[in-house]
Coordinates of N, CA and C in Angstrom, one line a residue:
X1 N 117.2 129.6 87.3 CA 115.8 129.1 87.4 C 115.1 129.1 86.1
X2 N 114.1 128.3 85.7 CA 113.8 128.1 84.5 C 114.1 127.4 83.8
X3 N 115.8 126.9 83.7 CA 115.9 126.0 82.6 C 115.4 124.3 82.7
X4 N 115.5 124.1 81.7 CA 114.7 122.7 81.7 C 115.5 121.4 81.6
X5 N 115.5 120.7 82.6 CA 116.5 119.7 82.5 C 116.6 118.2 81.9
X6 N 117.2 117.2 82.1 CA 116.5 116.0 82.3 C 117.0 115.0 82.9
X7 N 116.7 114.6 84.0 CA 116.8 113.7 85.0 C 117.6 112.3 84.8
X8 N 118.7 112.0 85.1 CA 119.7 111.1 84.6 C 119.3 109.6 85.6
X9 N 119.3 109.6 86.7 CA 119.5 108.8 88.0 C 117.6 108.8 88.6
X10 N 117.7 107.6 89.2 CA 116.5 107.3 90.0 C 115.1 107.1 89.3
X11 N 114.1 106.9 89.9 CA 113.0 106.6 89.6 C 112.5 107.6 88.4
X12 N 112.5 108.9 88.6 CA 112.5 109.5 87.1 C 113.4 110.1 86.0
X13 N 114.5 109.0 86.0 CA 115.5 109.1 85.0 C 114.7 109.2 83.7
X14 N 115.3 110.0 82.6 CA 114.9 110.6 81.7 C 114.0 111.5 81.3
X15 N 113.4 111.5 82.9 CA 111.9 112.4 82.4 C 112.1 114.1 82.8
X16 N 111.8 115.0 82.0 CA 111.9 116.7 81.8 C 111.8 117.0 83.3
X17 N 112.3 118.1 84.0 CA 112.2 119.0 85.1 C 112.3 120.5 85.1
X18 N 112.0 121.1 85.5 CA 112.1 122.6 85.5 C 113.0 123.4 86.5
X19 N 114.3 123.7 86.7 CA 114.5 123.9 87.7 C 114.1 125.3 88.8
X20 N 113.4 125.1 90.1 CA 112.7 126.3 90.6 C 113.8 127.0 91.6
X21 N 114.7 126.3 92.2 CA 115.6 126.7 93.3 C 117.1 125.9 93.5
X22 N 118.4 126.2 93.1 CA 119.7 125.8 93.0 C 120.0 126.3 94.7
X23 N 121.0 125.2 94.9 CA 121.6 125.4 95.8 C 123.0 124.9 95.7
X24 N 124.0 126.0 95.1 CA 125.6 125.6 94.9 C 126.4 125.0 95.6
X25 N 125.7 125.3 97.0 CA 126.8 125.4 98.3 C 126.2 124.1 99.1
X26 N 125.2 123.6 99.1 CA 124.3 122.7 99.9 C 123.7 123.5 100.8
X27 N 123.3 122.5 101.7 CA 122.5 123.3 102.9 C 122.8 121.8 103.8
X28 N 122.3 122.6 105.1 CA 122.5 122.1 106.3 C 122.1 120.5 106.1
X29 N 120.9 120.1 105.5 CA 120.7 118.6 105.5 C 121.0 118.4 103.9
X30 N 121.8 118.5 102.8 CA 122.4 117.8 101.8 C 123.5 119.3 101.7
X31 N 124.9 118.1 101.4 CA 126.2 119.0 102.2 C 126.6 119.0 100.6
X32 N 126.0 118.6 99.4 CA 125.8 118.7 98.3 C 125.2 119.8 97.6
X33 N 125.9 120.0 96.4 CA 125.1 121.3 95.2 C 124.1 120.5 95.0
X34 N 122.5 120.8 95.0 CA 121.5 120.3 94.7 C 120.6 121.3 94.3
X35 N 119.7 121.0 93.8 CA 119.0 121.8 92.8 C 117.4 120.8 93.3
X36 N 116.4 122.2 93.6 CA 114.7 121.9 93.8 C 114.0 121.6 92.4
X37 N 113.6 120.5 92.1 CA 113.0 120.9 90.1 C 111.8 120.2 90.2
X38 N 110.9 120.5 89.5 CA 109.5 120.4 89.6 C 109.5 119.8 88.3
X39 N 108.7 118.8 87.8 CA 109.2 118.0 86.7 C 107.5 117.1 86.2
X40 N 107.2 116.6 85.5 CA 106.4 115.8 84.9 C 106.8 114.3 84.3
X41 N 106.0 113.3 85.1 CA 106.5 111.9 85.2 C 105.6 111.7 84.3
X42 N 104.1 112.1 83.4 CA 103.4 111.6 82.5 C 103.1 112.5 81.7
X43 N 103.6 113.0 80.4 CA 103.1 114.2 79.5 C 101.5 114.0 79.2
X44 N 101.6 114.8 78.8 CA 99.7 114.9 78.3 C 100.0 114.5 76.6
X45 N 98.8 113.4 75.9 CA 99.0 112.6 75.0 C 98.2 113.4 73.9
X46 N 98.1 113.6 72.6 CA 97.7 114.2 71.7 C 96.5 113.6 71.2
X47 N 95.6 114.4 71.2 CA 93.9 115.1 71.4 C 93.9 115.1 70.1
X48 N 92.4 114.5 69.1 CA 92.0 115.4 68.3 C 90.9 115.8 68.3
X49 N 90.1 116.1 67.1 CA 88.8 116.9 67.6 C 87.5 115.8 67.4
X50 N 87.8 115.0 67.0 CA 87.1 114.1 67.1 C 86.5 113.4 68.5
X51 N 87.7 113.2 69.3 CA 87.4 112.8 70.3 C 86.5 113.7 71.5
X52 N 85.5 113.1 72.6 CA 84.8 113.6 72.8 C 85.3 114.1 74.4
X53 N 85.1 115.6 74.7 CA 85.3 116.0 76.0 C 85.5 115.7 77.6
X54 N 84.9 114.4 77.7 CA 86.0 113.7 79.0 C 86.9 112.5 78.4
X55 N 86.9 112.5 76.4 CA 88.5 111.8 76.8 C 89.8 112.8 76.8
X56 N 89.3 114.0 75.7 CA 89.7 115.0 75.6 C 90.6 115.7 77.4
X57 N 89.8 115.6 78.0 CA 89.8 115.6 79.7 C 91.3 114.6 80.4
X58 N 91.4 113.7 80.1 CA 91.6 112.3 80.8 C 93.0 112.4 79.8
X59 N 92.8 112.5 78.4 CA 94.2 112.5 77.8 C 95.3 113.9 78.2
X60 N 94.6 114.9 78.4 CA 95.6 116.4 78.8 C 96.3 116.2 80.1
X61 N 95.7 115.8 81.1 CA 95.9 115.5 82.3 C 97.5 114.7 82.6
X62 N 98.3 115.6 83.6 CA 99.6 115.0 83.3 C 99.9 114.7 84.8
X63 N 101.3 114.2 85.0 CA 101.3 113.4 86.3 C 102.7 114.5 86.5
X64 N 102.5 115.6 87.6 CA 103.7 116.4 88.3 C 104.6 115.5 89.1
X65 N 106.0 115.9 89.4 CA 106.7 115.7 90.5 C 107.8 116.3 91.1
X66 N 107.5 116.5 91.8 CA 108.8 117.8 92.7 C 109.7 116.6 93.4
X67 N 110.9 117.5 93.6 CA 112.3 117.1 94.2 C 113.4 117.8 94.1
X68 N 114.4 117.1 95.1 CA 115.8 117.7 95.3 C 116.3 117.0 94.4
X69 N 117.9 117.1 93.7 CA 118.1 116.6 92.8 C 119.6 117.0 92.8
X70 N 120.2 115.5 92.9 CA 121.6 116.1 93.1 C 122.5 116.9 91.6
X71 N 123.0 118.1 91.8 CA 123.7 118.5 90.5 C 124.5 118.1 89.3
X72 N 124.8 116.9 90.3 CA 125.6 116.0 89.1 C 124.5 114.9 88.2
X73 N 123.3 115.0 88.4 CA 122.9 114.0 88.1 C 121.6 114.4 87.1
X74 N 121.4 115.8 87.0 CA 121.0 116.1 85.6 C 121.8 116.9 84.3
X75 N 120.9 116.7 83.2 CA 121.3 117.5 82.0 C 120.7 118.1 82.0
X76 N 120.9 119.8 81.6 CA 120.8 120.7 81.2 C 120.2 120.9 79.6
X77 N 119.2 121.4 79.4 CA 119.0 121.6 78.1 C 119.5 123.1 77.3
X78 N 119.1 123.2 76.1 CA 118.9 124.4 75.9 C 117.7 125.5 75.9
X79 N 116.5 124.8 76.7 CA 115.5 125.2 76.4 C 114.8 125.9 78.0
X80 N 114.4 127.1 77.9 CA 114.2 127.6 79.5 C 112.4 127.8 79.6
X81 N 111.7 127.5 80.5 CA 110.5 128.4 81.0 C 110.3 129.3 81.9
X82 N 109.7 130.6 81.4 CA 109.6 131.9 81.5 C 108.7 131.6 82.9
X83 N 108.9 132.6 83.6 CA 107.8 132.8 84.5 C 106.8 133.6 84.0
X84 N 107.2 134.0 83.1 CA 105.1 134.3 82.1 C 104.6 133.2 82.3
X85 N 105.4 132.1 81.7 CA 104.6 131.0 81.3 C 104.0 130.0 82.7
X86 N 104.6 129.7 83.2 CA 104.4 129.2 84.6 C 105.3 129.8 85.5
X87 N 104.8 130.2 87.0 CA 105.3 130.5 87.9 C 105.5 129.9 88.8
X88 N 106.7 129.1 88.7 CA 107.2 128.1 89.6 C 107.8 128.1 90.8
X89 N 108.3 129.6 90.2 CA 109.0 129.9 91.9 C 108.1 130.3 93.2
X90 N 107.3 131.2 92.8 CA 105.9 131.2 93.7 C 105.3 129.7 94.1
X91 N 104.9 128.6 93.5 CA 104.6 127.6 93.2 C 104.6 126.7 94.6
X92 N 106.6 126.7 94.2 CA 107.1 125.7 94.8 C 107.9 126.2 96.0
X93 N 108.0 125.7 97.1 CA 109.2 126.3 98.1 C 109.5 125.2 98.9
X94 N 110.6 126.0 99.3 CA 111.2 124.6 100.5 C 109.9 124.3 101.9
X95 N 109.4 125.2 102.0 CA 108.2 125.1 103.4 C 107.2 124.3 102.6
X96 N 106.8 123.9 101.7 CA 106.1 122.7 101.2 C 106.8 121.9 101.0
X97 N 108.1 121.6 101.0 CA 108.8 120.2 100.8 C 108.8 119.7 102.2
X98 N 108.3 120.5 102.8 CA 108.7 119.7 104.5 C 108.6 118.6 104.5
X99 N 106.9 117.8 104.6 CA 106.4 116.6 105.4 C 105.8 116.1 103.8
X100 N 105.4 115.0 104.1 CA 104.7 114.3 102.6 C 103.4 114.7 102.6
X101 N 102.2 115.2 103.7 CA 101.0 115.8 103.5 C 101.2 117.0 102.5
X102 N 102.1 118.2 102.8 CA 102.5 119.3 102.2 C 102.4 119.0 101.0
X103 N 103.5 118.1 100.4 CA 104.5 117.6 99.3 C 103.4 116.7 98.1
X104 N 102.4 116.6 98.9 CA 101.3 115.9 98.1 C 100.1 116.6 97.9
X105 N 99.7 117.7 98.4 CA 99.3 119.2 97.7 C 99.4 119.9 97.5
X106 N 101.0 120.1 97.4 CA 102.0 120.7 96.6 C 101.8 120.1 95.2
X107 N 102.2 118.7 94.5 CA 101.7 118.0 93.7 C 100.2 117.8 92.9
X108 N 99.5 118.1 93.5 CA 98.2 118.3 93.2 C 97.7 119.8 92.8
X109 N 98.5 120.7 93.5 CA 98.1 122.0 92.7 C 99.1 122.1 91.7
X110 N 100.1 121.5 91.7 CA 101.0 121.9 90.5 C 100.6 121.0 89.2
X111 N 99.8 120.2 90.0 CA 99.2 119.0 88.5 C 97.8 120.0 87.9
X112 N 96.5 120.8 89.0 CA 95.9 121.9 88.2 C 96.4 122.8 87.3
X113 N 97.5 123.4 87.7 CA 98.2 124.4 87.3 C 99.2 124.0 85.2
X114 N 99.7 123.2 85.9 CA 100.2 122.6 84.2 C 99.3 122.1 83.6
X115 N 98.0 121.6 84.1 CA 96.9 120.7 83.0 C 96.2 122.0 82.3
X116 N 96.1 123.1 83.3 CA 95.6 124.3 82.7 C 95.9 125.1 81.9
X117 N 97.6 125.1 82.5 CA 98.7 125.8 81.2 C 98.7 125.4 79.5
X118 N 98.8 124.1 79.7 CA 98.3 122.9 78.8 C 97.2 123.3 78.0
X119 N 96.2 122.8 78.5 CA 95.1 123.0 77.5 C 94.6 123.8 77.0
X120 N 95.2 125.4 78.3 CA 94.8 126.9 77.4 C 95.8 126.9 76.2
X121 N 97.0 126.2 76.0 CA 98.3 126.5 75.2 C 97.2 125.8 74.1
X122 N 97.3 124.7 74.6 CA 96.6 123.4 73.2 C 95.3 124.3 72.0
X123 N 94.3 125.5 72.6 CA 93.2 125.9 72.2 C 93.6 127.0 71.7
X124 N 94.8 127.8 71.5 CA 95.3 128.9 70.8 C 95.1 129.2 69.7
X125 N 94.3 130.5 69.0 CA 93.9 130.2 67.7 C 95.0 130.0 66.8
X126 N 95.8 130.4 65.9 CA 96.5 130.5 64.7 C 96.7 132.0 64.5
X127 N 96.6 133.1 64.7 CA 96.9 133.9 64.7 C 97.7 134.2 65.7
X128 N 97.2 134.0 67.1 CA 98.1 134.4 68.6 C 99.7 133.8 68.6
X129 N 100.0 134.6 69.5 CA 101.6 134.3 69.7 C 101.8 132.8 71.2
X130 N 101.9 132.3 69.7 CA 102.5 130.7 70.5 C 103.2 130.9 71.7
X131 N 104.0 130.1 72.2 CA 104.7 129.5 73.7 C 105.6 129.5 72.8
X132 N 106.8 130.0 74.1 CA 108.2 129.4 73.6 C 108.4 128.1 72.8
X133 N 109.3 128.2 72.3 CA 110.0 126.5 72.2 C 110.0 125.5 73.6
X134 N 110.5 126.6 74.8 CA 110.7 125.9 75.9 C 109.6 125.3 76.3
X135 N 108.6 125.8 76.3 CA 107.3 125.6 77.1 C 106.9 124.0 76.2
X136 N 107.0 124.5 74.4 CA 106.3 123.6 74.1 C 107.5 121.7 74.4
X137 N 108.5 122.0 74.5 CA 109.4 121.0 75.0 C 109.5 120.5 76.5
X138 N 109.2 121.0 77.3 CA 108.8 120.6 78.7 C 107.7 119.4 78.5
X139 N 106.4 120.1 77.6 CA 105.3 119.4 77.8 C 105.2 117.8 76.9
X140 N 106.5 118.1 76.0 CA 106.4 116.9 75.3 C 106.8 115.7 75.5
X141 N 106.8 114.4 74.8 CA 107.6 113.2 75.4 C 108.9 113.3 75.4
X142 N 109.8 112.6 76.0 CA 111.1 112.5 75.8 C 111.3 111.1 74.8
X143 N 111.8 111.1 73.4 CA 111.7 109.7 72.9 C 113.1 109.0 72.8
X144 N 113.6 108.5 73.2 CA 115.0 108.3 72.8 C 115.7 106.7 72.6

């Protein structure tokens, strides 16, 4: 749990995930090793000080997405997030993946929760102890 992947197959091919919950063996409805990952379909775009507090607002703001994800069909990075840093396994669970009402305020608190992580990271003075590498690689673009 923690490590950070990235999404090979499907509608969010290439884009970062977090993995919250593996499952080696499958389970009863996917008879497959799959893996739960919580992931970001739009990073947050780079702010300066210039700009004024609801664009500031509008640019941090990132777009979440949870899913099952078959094991063959991500990469693994080298980069992990801490549950200091976000607490994803509390977060996320299979009893909110149920139905799509769940699954869509599931998505919505996990979009509060990273915009927040975010922007407290982004306002850190220069003296304090930065975020992992991982943290700051989740949140960035993938360019390739």
């Amino acid at each position: 749990q923690g490590k950070v992947v990235i999404l090979l197959t499907g509608r969010y091919a290439g884009k970062k995930a977090v993995i919250v919950k593996t499952f080696d063996n499958g389970s009863p409805t996917r008879k497959f090793p799959h893996v739960l990952v919580a992931g970001l379909e739009k990073s947050p775009l780079f702010v300066t000080k210039k700009m004024n507090e609801k664009k500031v607002e509008r640019r941090l703001r990132v777009k979440p997405f949870v899913k099952y994800v078959n094991l063959q069909h991500v990469i693994p990075t080298r980069y992990n997030v801490t549950n200091a840093e976000i607490e994803f396994k509390n977060l996320v669970t299979d009893e909110k993946m149920t139905d799509v009402a769940s699954r869509k305020a599931l998505r919505k608190e996990l979009r509060n929760v990273l915009s927040a992580k975010y922007a407290a990271q982004a306002v850190t003075k220069k003296g304090d102890k930065a975020n992992t590498p991982g943290f700051q690689f989740f949140y960035s673009k993938l360019h390739f």
